[in-house]
JSON list of C-alpha atoms in Angstrom, two decimals:
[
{"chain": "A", "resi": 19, "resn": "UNK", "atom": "CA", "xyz": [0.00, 0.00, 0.00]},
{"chain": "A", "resi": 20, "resn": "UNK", "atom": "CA", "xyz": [1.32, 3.11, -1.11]},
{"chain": "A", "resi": 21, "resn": "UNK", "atom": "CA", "xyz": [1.65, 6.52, 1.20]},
{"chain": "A", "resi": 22, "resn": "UNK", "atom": "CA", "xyz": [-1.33, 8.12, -0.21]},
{"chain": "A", "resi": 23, "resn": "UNK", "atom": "CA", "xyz": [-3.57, 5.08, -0.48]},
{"chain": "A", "resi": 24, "resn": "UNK", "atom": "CA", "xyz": [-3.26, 4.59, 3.38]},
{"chain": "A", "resi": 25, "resn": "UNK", "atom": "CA", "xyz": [-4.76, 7.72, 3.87]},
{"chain": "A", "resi": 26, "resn": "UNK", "atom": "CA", "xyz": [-7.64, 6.94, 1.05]},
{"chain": "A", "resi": 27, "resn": "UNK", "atom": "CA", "xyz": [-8.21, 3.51, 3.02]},
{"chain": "A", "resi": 28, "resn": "UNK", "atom": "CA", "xyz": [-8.70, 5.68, 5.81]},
{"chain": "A", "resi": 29, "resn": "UNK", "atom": "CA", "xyz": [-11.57, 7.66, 4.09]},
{"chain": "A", "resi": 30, "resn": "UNK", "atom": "CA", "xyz": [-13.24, 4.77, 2.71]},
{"chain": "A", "resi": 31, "resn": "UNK", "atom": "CA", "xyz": [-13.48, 3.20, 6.40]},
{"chain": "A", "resi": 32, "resn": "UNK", "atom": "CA", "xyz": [-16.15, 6.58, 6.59]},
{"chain": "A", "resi": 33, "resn": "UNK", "atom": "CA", "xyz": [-17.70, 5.80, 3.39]},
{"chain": "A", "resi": 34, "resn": "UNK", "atom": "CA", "xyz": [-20.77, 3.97, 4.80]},
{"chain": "A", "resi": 35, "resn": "UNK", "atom": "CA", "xyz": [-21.17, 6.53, 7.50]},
{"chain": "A", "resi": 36, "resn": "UNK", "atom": "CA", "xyz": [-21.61, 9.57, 5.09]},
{"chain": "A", "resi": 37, "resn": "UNK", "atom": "CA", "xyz": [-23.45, 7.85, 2.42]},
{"chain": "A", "resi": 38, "resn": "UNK", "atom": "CA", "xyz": [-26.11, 7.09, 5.82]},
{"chain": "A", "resi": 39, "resn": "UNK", "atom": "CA", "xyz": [-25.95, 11.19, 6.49]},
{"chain": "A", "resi": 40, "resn": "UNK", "atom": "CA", "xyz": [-26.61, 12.25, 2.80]},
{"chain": "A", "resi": 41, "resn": "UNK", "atom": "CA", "xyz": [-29.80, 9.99, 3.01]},
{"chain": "A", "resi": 42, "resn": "UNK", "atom": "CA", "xyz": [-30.70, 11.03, 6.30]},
{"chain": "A", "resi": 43, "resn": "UNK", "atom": "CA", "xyz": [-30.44, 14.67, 5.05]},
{"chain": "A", "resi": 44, "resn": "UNK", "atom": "CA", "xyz": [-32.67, 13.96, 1.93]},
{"chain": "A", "resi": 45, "resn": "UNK", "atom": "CA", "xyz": [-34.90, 12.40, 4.10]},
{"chain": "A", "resi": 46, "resn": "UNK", "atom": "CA", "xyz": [-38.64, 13.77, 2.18]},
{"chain": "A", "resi": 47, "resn": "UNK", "atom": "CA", "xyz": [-39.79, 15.20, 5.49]},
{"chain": "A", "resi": 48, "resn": "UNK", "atom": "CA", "xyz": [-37.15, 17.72, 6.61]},
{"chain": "A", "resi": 49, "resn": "UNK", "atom": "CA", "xyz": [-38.52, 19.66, 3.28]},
{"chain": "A", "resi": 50, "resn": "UNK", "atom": "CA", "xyz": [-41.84, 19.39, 3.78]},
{"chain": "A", "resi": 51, "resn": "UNK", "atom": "CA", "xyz": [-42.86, 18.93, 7.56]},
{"chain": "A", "resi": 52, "resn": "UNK", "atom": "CA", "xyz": [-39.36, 20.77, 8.33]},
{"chain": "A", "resi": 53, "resn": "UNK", "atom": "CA", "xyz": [-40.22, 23.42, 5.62]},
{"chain": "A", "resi": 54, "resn": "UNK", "atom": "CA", "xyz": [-35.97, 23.34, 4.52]},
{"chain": "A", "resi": 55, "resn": "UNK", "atom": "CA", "xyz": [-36.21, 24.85, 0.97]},
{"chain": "A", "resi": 56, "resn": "UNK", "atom": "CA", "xyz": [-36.06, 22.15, -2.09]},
{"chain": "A", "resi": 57, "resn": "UNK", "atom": "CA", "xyz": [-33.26, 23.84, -3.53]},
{"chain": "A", "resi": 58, "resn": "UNK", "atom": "CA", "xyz": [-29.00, 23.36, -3.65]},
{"chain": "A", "resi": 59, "resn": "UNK", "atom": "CA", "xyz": [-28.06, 25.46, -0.95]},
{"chain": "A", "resi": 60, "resn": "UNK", "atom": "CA", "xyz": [-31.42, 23.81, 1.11]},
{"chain": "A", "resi": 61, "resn": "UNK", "atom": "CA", "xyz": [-29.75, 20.33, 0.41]},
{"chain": "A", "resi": 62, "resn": "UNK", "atom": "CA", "xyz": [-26.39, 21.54, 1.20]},
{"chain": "A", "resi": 63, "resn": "UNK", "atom": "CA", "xyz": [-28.11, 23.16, 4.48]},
{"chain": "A", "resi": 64, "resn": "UNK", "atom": "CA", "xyz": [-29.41, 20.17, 5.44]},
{"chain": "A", "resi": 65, "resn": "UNK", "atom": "CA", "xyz": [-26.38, 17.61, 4.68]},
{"chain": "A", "resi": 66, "resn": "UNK", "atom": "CA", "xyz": [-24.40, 20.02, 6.65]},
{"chain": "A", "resi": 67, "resn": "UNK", "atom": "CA", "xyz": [-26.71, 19.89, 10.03]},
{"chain": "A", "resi": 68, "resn": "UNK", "atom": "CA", "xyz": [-27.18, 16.46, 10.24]},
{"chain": "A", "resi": 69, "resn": "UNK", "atom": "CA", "xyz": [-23.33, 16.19, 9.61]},
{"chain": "A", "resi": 70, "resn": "UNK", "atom": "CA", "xyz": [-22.83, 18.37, 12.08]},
{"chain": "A", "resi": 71, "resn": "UNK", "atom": "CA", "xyz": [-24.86, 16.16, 14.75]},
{"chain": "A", "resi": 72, "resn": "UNK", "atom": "CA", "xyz": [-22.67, 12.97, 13.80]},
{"chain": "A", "resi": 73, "resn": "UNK", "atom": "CA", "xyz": [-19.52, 14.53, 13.80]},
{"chain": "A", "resi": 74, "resn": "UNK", "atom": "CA", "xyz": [-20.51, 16.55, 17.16]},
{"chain": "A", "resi": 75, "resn": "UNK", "atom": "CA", "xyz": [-20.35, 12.99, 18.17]},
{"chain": "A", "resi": 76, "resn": "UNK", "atom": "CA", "xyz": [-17.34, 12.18, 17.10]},
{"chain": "A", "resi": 77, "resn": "UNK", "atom": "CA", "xyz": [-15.68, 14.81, 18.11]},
{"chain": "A", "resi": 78, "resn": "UNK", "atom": "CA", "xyz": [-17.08, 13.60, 21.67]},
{"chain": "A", "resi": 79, "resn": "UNK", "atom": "CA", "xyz": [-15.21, 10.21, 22.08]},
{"chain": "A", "resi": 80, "resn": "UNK", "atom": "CA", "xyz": [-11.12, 10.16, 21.08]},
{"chain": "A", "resi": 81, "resn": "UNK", "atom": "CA", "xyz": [-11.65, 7.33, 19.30]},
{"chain": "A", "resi": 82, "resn": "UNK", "atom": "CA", "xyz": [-13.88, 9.12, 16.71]},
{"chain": "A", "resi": 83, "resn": "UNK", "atom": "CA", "xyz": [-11.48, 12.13, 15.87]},
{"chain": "A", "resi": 84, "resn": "UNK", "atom": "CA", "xyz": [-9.56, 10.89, 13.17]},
{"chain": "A", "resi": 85, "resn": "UNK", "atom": "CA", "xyz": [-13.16, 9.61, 11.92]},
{"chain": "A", "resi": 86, "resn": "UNK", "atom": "CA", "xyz": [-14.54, 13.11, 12.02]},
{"chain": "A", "resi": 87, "resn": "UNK", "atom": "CA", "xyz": [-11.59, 14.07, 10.34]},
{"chain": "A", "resi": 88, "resn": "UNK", "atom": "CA", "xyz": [-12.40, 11.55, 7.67]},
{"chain": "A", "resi": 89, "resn": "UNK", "atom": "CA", "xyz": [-15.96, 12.28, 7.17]},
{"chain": "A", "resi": 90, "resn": "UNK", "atom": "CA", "xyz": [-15.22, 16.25, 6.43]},
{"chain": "A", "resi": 91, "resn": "UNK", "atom": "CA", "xyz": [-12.94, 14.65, 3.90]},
{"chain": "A", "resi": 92, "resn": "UNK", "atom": "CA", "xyz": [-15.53, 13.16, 2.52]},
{"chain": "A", "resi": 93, "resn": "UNK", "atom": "CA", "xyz": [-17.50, 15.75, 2.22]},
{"chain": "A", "resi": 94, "resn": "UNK", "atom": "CA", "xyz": [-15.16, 17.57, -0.04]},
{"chain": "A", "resi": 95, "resn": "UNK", "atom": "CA", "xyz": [-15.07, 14.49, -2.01]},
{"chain": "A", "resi": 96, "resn": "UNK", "atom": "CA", "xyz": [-18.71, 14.32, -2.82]},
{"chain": "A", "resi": 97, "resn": "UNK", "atom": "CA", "xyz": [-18.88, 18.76, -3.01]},
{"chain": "A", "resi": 98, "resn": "UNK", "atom": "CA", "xyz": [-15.88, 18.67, -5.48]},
{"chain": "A", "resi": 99, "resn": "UNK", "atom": "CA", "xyz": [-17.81, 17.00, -8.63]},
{"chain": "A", "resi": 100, "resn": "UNK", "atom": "CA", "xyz": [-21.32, 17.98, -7.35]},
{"chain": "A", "resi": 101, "resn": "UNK", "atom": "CA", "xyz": [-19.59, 21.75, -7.82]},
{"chain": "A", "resi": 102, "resn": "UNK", "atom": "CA", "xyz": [-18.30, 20.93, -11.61]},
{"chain": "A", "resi": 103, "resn": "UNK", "atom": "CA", "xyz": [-21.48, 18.93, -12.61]},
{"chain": "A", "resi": 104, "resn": "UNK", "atom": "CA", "xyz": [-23.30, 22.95, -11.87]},
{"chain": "A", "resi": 105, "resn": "UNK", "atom": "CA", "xyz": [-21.03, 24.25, -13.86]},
{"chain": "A", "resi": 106, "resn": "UNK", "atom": "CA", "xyz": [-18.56, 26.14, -11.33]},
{"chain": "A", "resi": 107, "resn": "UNK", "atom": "CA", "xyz": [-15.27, 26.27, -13.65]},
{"chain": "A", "resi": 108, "resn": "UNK", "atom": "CA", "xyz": [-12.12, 24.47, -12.53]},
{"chain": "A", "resi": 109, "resn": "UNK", "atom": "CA", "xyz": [-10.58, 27.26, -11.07]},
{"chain": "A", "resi": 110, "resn": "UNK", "atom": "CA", "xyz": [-13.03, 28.33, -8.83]},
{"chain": "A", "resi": 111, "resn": "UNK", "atom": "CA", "xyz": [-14.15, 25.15, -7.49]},
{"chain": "A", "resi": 112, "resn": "UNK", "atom": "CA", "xyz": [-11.59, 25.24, -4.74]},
{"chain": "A", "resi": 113, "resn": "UNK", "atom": "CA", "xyz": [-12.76, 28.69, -3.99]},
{"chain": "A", "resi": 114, "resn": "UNK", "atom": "CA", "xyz": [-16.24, 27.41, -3.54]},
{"chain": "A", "resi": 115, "resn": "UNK", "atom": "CA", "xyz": [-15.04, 24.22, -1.63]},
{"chain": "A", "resi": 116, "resn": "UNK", "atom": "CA", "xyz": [-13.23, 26.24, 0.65]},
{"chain": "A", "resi": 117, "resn": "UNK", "atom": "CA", "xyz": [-15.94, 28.18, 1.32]},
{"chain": "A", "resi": 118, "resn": "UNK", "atom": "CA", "xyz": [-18.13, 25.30, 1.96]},
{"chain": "A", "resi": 119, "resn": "UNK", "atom": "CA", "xyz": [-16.09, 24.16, 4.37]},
{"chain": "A", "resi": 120, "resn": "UNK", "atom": "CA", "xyz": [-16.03, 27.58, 6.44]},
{"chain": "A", "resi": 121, "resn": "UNK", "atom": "CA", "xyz": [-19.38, 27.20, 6.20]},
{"chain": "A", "resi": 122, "resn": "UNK", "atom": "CA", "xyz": [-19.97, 23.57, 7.77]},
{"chain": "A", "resi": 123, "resn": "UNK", "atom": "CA", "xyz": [-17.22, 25.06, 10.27]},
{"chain": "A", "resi": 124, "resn": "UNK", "atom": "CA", "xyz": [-19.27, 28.45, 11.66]},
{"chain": "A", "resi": 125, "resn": "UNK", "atom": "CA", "xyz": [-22.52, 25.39, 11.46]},
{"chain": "A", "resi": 126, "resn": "UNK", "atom": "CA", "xyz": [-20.80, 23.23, 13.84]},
{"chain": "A", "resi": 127, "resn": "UNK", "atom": "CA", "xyz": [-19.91, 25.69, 16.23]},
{"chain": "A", "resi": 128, "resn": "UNK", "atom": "CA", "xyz": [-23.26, 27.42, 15.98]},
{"chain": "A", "resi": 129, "resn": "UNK", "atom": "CA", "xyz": [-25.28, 24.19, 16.61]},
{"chain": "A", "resi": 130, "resn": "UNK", "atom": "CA", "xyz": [-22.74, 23.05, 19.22]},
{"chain": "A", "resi": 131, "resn": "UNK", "atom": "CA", "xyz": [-23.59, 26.13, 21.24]},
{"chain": "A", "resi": 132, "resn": "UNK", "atom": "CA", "xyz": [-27.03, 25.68, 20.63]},
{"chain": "A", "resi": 133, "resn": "UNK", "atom": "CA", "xyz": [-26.89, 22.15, 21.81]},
{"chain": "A", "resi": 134, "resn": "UNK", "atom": "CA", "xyz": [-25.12, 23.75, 24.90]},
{"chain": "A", "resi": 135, "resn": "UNK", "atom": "CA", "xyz": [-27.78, 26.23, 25.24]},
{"chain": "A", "resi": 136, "resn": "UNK", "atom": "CA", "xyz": [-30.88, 23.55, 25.10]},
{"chain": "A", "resi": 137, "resn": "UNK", "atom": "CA", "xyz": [-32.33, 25.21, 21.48]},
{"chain": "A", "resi": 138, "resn": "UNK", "atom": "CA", "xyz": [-31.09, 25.06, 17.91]},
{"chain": "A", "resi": 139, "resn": "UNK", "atom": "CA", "xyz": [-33.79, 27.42, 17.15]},
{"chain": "A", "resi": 140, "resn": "UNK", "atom": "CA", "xyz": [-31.50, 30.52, 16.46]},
{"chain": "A", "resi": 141, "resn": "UNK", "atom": "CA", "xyz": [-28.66, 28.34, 14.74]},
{"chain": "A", "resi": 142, "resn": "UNK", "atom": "CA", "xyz": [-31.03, 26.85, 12.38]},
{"chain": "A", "resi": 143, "resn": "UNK", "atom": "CA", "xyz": [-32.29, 30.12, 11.57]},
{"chain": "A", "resi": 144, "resn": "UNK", "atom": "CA", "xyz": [-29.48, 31.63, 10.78]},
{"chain": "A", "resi": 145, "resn": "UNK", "atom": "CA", "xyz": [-27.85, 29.04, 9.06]},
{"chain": "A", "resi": 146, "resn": "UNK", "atom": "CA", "xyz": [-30.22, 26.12, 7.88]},
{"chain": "A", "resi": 147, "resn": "UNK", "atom": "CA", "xyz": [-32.86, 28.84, 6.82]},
{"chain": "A", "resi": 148, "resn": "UNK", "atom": "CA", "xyz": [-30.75, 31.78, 6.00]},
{"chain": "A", "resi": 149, "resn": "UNK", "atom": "CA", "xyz": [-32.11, 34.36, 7.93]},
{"chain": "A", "resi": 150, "resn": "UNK", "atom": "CA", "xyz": [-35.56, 33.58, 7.49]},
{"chain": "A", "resi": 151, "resn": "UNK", "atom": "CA", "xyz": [-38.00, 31.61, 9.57]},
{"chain": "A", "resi": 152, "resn": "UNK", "atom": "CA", "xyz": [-40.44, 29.06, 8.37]},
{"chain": "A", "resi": 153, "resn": "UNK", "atom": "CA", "xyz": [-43.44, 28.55, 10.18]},
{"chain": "A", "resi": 154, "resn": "UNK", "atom": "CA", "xyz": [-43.14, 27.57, 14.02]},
{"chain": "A", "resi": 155, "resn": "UNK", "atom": "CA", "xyz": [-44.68, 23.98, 13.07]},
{"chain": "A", "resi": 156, "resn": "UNK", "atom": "CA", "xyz": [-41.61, 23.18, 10.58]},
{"chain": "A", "resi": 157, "resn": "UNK", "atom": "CA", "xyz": [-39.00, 24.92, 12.76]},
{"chain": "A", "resi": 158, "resn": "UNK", "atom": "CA", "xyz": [-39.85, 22.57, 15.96]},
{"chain": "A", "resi": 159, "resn": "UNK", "atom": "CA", "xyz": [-40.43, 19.81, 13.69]},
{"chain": "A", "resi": 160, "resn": "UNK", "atom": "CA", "xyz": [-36.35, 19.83, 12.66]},
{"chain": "A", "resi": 161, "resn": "UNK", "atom": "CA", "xyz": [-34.89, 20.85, 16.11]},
{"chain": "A", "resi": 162, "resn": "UNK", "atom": "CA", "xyz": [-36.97, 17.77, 17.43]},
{"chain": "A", "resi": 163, "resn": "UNK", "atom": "CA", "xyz": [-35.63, 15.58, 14.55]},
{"chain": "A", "resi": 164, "resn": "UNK", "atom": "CA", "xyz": [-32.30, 16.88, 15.03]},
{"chain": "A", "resi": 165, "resn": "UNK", "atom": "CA", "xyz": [-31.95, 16.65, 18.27]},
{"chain": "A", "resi": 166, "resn": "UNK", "atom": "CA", "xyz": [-33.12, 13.18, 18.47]},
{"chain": "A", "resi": 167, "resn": "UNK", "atom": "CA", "xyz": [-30.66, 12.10, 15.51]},
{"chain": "A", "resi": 168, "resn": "UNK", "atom": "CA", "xyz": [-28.29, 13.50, 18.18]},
{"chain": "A", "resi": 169, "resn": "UNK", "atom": "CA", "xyz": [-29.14, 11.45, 21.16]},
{"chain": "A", "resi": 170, "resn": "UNK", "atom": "CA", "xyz": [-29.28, 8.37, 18.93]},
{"chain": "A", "resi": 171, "resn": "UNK", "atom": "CA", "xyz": [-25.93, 9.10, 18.08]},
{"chain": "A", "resi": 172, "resn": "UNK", "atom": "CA", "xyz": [-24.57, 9.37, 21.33]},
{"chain": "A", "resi": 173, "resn": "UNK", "atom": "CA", "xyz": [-26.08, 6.12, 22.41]},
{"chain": "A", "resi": 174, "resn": "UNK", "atom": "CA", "xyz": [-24.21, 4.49, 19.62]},
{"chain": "A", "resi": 175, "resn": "UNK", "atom": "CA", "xyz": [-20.73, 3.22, 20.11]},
{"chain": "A", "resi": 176, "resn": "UNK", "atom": "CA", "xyz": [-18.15, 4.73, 17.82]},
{"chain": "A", "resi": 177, "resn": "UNK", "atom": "CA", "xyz": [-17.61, 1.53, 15.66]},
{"chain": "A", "resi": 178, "resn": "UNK", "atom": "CA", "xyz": [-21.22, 1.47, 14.48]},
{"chain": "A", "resi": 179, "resn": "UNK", "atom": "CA", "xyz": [-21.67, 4.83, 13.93]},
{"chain": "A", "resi": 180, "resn": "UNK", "atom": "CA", "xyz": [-18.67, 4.73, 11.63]},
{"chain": "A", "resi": 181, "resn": "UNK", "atom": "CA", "xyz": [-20.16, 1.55, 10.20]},
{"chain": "A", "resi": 182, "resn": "UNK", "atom": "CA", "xyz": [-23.17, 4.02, 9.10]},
{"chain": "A", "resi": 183, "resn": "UNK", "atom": "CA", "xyz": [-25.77, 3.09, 11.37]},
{"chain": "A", "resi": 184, "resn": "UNK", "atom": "CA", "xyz": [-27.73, 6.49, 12.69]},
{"chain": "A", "resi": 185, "resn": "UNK", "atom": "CA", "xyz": [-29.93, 4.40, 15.03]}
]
């Protein structure tokens, strides 16, 4: 095994994990009970908070750093052609990657402290609905199904969360 296909092995031991967070994210009822917007920057939105709850997680427990690690990675991976595929050109996609990742940054900190606080509310305002609140209905709808996709997690040892199971 080569240097740089250790740390691809490495990645693909998250593979499972994040292909079980882009399905939980597209999951038909954070649009419509949860009112998120259909849209690209909805389904980024979206992706990006429940990735934020499993790698909160990770974070949590030593032995699911370098995991964490490996699932932002894999997020680039999956933003990188998703970015071409819109047409971004191949100089700017870095740009926009980069950004990205600032962005799923300031989300984890911002639902971190909201987790702290006892209410996403204001996080997911700001950042899963860009300034602009839905209706009271959806916006208790996704802190309840985000916060429960949190305490799922929690309960889960590291080793089957990286395995992909969400509970």
């Amino acid at each position: 095994m080569g240097f740089f296909d250790r740390f691809k092995a490495k990645r693909d031991e998250t593979a499972a994990l994040y292909r079980a967070v882009v399905e939980r994210a597209r999951a038909p009822y954070w649009y419509v009970e949860g009112g998120v917007p259909d849209t690209i920057d909805g389904r980024f939105d979206m992706i990006a908070a429940v990735l934020a709850m499993v790698m909160l997680r990770l974070e949590s427990d030593p032995a699911g750093n370098a995991a964490a690690t490996h699932l932002a990675e894999a997020f680039v991976d999956d933003i990188d052609p998703q970015l071409r595929e819109i047409g971004i050109g191949d100089l700017m996609v870095g740009k926009h990657v980069g950004r990205m990742m600032g962005m799923l940054g300031g989300r984890l900190g911002a639902y971190r402290e909201g987790i702290a606080a006892g209410e996403l509310k204001p996080a997911l305002i700001r950042n899963l609905y860009r300034g602009e609140a839905p209706a009271d209905s959806a916006l208790a709808h996704v802190e309840r199904e985000l916060l429960a996709l949190r305490a799922a997690v929690a309960s889960l040892a590291i080793d089957r969360l990286i395995a992909g199971d969400l509970a």
